[in-house]
XYZ file of C-alpha atoms in Angstrom:
411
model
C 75.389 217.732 34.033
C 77.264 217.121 37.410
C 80.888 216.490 37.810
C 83.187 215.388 40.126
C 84.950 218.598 41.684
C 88.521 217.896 41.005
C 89.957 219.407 44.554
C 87.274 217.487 46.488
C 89.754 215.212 49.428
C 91.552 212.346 48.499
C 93.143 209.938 50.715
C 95.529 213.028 51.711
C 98.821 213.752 50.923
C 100.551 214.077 53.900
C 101.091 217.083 55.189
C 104.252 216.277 58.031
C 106.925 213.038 57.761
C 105.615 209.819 59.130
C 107.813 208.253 62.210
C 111.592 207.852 61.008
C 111.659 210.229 58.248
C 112.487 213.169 60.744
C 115.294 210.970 62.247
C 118.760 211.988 60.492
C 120.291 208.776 58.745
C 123.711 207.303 60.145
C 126.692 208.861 58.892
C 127.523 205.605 56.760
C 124.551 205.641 55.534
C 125.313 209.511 53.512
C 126.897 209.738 50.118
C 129.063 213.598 50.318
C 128.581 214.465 47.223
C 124.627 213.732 47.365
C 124.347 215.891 50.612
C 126.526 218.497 48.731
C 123.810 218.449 46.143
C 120.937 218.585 48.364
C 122.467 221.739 50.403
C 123.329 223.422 46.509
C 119.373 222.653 45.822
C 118.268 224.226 49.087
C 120.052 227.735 48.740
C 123.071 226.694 50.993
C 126.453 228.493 49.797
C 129.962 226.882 49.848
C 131.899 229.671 51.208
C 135.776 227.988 51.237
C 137.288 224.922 53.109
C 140.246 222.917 52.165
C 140.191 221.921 48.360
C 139.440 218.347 48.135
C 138.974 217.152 51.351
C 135.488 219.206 52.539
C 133.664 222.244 51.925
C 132.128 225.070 54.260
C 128.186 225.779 53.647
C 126.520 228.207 55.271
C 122.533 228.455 55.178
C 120.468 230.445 52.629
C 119.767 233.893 53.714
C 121.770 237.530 53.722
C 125.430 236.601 55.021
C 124.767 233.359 54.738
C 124.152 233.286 58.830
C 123.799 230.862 61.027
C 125.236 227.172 61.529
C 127.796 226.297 58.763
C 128.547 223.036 57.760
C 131.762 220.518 56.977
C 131.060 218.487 54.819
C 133.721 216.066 53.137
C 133.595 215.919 49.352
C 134.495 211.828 49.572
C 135.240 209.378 52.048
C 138.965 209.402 51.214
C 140.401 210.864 54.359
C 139.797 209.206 57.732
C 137.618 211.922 59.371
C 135.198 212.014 56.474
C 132.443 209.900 58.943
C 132.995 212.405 61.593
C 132.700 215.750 59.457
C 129.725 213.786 57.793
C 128.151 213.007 61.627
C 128.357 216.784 62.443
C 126.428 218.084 59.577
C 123.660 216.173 59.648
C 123.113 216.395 63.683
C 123.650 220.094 62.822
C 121.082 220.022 60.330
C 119.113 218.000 62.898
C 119.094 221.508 65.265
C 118.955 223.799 62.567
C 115.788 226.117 62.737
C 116.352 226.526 59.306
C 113.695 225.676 57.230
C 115.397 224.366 54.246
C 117.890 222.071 56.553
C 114.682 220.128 57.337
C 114.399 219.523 53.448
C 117.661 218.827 53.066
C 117.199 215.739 55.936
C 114.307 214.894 54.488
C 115.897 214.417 50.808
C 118.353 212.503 52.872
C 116.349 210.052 54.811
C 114.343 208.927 51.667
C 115.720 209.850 47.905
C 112.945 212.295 46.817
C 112.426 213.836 43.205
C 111.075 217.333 44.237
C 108.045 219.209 42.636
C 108.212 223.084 43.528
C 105.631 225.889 42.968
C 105.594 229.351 43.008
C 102.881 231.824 42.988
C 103.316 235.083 42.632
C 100.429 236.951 44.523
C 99.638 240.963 43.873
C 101.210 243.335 46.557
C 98.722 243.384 49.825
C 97.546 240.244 49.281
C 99.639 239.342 52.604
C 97.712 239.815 56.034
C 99.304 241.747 58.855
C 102.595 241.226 60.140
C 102.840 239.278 56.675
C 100.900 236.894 57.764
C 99.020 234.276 54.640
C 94.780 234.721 54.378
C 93.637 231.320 54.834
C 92.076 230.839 51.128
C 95.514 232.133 49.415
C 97.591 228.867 51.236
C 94.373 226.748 51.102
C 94.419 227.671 47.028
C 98.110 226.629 46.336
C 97.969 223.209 48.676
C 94.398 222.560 46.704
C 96.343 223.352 43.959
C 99.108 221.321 44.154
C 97.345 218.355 45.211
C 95.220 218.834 42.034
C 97.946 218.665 40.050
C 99.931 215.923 41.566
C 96.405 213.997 40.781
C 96.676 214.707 37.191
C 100.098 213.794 37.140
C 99.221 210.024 39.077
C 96.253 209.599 36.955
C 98.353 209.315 33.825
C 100.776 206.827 35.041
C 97.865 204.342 34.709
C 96.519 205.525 31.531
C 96.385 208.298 28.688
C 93.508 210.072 28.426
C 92.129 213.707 27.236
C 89.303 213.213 30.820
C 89.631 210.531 33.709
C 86.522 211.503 35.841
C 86.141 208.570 37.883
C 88.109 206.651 36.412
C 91.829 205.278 38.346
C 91.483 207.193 40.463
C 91.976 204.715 43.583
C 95.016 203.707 42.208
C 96.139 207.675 41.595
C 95.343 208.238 45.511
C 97.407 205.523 46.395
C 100.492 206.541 44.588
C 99.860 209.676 46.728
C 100.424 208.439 49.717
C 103.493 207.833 49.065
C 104.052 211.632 49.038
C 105.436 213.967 51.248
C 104.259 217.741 51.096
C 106.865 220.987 53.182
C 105.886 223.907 54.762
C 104.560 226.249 52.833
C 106.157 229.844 52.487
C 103.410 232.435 52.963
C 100.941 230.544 50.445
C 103.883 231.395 47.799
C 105.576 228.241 47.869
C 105.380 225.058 47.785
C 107.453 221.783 48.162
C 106.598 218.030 47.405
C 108.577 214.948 48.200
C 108.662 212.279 45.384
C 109.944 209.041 46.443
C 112.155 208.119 43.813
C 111.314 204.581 44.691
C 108.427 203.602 43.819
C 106.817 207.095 42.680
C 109.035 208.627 40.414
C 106.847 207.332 37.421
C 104.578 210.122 39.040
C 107.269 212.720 38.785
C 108.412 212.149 35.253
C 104.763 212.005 33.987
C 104.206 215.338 35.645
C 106.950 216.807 34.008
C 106.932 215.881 30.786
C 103.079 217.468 30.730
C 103.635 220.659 32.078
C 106.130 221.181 29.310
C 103.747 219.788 26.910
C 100.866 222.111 27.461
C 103.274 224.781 27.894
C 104.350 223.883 23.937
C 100.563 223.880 23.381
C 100.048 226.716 25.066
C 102.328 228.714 22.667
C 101.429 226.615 19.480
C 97.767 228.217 20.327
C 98.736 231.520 20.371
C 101.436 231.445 16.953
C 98.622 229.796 15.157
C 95.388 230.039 16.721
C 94.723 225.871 16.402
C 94.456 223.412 19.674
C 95.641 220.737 17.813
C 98.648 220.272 20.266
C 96.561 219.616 22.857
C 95.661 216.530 21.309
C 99.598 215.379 21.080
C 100.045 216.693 24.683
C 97.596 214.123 25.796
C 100.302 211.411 25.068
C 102.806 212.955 26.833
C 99.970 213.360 30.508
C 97.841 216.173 29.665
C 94.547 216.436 30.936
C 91.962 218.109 32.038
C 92.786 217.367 35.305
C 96.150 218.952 34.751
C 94.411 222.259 32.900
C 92.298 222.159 35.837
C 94.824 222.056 38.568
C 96.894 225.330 36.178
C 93.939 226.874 36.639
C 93.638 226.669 40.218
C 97.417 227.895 40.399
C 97.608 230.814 38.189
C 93.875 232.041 38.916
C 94.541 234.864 41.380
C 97.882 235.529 40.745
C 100.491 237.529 38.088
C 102.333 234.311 37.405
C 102.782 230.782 38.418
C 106.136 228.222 38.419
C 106.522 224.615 38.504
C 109.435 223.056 38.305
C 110.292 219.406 38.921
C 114.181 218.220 40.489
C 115.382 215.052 40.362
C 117.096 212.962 43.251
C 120.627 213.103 43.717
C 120.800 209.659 44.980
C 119.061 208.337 42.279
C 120.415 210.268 38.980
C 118.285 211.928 36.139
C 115.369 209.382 34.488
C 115.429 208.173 31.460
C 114.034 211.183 28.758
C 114.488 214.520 30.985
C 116.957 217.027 31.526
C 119.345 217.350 34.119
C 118.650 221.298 35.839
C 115.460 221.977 33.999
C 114.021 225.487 34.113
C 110.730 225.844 36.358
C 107.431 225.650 33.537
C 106.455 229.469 33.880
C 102.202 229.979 32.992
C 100.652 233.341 33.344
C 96.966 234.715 33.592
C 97.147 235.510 29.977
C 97.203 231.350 29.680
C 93.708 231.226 31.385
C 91.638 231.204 28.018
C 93.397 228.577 26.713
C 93.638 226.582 29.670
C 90.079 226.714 29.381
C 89.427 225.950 25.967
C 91.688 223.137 26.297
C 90.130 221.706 29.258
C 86.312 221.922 27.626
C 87.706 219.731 24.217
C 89.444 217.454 26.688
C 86.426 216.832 28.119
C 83.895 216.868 24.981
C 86.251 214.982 23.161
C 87.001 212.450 25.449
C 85.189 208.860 24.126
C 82.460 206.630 25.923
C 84.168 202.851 26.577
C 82.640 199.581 25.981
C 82.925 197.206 28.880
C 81.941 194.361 30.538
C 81.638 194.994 34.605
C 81.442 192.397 37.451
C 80.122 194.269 40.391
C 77.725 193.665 43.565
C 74.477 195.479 43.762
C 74.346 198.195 46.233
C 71.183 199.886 45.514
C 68.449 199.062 43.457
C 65.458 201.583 42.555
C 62.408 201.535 40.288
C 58.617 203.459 40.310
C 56.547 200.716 40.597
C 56.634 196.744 40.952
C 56.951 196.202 37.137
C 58.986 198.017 34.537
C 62.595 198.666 33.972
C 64.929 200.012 37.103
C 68.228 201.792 37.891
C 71.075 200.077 39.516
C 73.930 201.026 41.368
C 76.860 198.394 41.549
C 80.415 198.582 43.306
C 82.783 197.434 40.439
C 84.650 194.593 40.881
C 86.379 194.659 37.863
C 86.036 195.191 34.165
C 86.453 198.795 34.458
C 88.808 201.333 36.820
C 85.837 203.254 38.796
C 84.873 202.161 42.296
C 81.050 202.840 41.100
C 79.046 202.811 38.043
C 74.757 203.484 37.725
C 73.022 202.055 35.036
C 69.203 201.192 33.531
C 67.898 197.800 33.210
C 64.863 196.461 31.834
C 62.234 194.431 33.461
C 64.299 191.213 33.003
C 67.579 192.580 33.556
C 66.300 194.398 37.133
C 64.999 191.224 38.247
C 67.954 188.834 37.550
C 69.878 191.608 38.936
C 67.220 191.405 42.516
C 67.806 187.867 42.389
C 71.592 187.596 42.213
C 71.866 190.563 45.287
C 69.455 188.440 47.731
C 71.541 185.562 47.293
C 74.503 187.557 47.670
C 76.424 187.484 43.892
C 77.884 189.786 41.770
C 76.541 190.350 38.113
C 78.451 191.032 34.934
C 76.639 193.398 32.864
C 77.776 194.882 29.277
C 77.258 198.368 27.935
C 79.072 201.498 27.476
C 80.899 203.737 29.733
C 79.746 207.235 29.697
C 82.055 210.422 29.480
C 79.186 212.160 30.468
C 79.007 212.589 34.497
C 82.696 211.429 34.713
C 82.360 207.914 33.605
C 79.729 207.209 35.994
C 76.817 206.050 34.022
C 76.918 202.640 32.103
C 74.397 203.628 28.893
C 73.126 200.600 26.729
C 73.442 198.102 29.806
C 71.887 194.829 28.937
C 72.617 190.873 29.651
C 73.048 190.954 33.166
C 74.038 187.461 34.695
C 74.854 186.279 38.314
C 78.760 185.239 38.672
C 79.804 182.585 40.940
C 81.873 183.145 43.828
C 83.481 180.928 46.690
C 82.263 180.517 49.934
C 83.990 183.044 51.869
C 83.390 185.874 49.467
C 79.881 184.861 49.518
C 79.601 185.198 53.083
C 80.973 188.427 52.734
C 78.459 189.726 49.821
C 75.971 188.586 52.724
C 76.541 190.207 55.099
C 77.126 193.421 53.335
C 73.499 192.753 52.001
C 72.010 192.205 55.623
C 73.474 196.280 56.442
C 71.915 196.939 53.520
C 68.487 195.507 53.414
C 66.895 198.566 53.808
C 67.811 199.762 50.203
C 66.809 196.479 48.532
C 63.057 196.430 50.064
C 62.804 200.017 49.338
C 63.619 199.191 45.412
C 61.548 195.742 45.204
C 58.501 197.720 46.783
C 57.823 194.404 48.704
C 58.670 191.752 45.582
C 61.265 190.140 47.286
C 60.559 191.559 50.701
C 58.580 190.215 53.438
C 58.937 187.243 55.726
């Protein structure tokens, strides 16, 4: 049995801001008391200034050293646009790394999603530099796990495989992932608007399996894995832990909300970071296997175009491949038709339309596999997407002749 590897690329997170989100916002454009929260969040200390009218911040580090900042605590006095103009072009030249997060919490109102890893003593290179597989393990990790967390904003479900996970990608793009800190930390940017849904899933799950987690060892039962399901846990999500902790004598996530946009509906304000250790790796395990044995075949009824057809001889049943249309959230399903079925199906791809087909959707192989498939008819379409099916047919003509074995082929 073959599975789709969880880490394998999506449409990719992106790694740096697009155009415009380095670019500081206008000073009118800044709430004080949000970029006061954002510097408070990034490790920036307020070190005096005059009560009520602004505060000095000074970066994170020993002596807080460096560029401070004035920043007003309201626009009540008359040189609050000024003070506020200052900080953020001196954010703007900062080298600091964490004044670059603070612009970029700025520019677009961004839940963040930390985590921490803490590796064994010499796993640094020299001159504390990061081996490539130790930051390639917490970015794979993290983009596991923000998968996990997208997947279940479209649906609940102990095992996805295939299944949403277009749509998951393309709430990811919406994503922005910092710099990584020596393959210790990590930092994404949630878009409060329109990904937070992503956020809140995400942590709302963590804490779940982390109650599951503990449940497991008090009492020895997985039951609360099954509850945690409701709440976004996965396998994909015990999968992506697993990446995170494996390798390491502890792991953090912790999840912070937007300033700018307040604290969602059902979560704390100032949560703690979800702490999972390698003593969690068992379970994690466990859990993940009855996600995925557990995890139910689906009836359905898919309307998809035939991209490959494929049988031993010039009688006898067949296996299809068809690109979904719709009917079920997978870009591609394989199934088995009999002798009727294949040919019906034949027929409907040389003239270019889509079949609906009924049968059940298979756990097995990640919901790839359509078992039971039977009643296969053509479905109508208009002109233009007809032309279309065409001429995706005519790049493809070398996969239906190689199935019909000559039936339909020839002049």
């Amino acid at each position: 049995m073959t599975h789709r590897p969880h880490d394998e690329p999506l449409r990719a997170v992106r790694p740096h801001p697009e155009p415009g989100w380095d670019r500081a916002p206008e000073p009118g454009e800044v709430d004080p008391a949000v970029l006061a929260a954002l510097l408070r969040r990034h490790g920036w200390q307020r070190r005096g200034g005059a009560a009520g009218r602004y505060g000095r911040w000074t970066p994170p580090g020993p002596g807080g050293s460096g560029t401070s900042l004035l920043v007003p605590e309201s626009r009540a006095f008359p040189d609050s646009d000024d003070l506020l103009g200052e900080a953020l072009q001196a954010l703007t030249r900062s080298g600091t790394p964490s004044a670059r997060e603070v612009l970029v919490g700025l520019a677009v109102p961004s839940d963040e999603i930390r985590w921490w890893r803490d590796t064994p003593e010499g796993a640094a290179g020299p001159a504390g530099a990061t081996p490539w597989t130790v930051e390639e393990q917490l970015r794979g990790a993290a983009r596991q796990m923000l998968l996990a967390g997208a997947l279940a904003t479209r649906a609940r479900a102990g095992y996805y495989g295939a299944r949403h996970r277009r749509a998951a990608a393309a709430l990811l793009d919406q994503v922005l992932v910092g710099s990584g800190a020596g393959g210790r930390r990590l930092t994404a940017f949630v878009p409060a608007r329109p990904a937070r849904p992503l956020a809140v899933r995400l942590h709302q799950a963590l804490y779940a399996v982390r109650e599951a987690i503990d449940y497991q060892r008090a009492t020895g039962g997985m039951d609360a894995f099954d509850g945690a399901v409701e709440a976004g846990a996965s396998r994909e999500l015990t999968d992506a832990l697993i990446a995170l902790v494996r390798g390491t004598e502890g792991a953090r996530v912790a999840v912070e909300w937007a300033p700018a946009a307040g604290v969602p509906e059902g979560c704390a304000a100032g949560a703690e970071p979800v702490e999972f250790s390698p003593g969690d790796l068992p379970v994690l395990r466990e859990a993940g296997a009855r996600y995925l044995r557990e995890e139910p075949a689906v009836a359905v009824r898919i309307t998809g175009t035939v991209v490959r057809l494929r049988r031993s001889g010039p009688r006898g049943e067949g296996s299809v491949r068809l690109r979904v249309l719709a009917g079920a959230e997978v870009p591609n399903v394989r199934l088995t038709l009999d002798e009727e079925d294949y040919r019906i199906a034949g027929q409907a791809h040389l003239v270019g339309l889509p079949v609906r087909v009924q049968g059940r959707l298979e756990s097995r192989g990640g919901f790839r596999r359509l078992t039971g498939a039977c009643g296969v008819v053509p479905v109508q379409v208009d002109d233009a997407e007809r032309d279309r099916l065409m001429k995706s047919l005519q790049e493809h003509l070398d996969f239906f002749e190689e199935a019909c074995g000559g039936e339909y082929g020839g002049d």
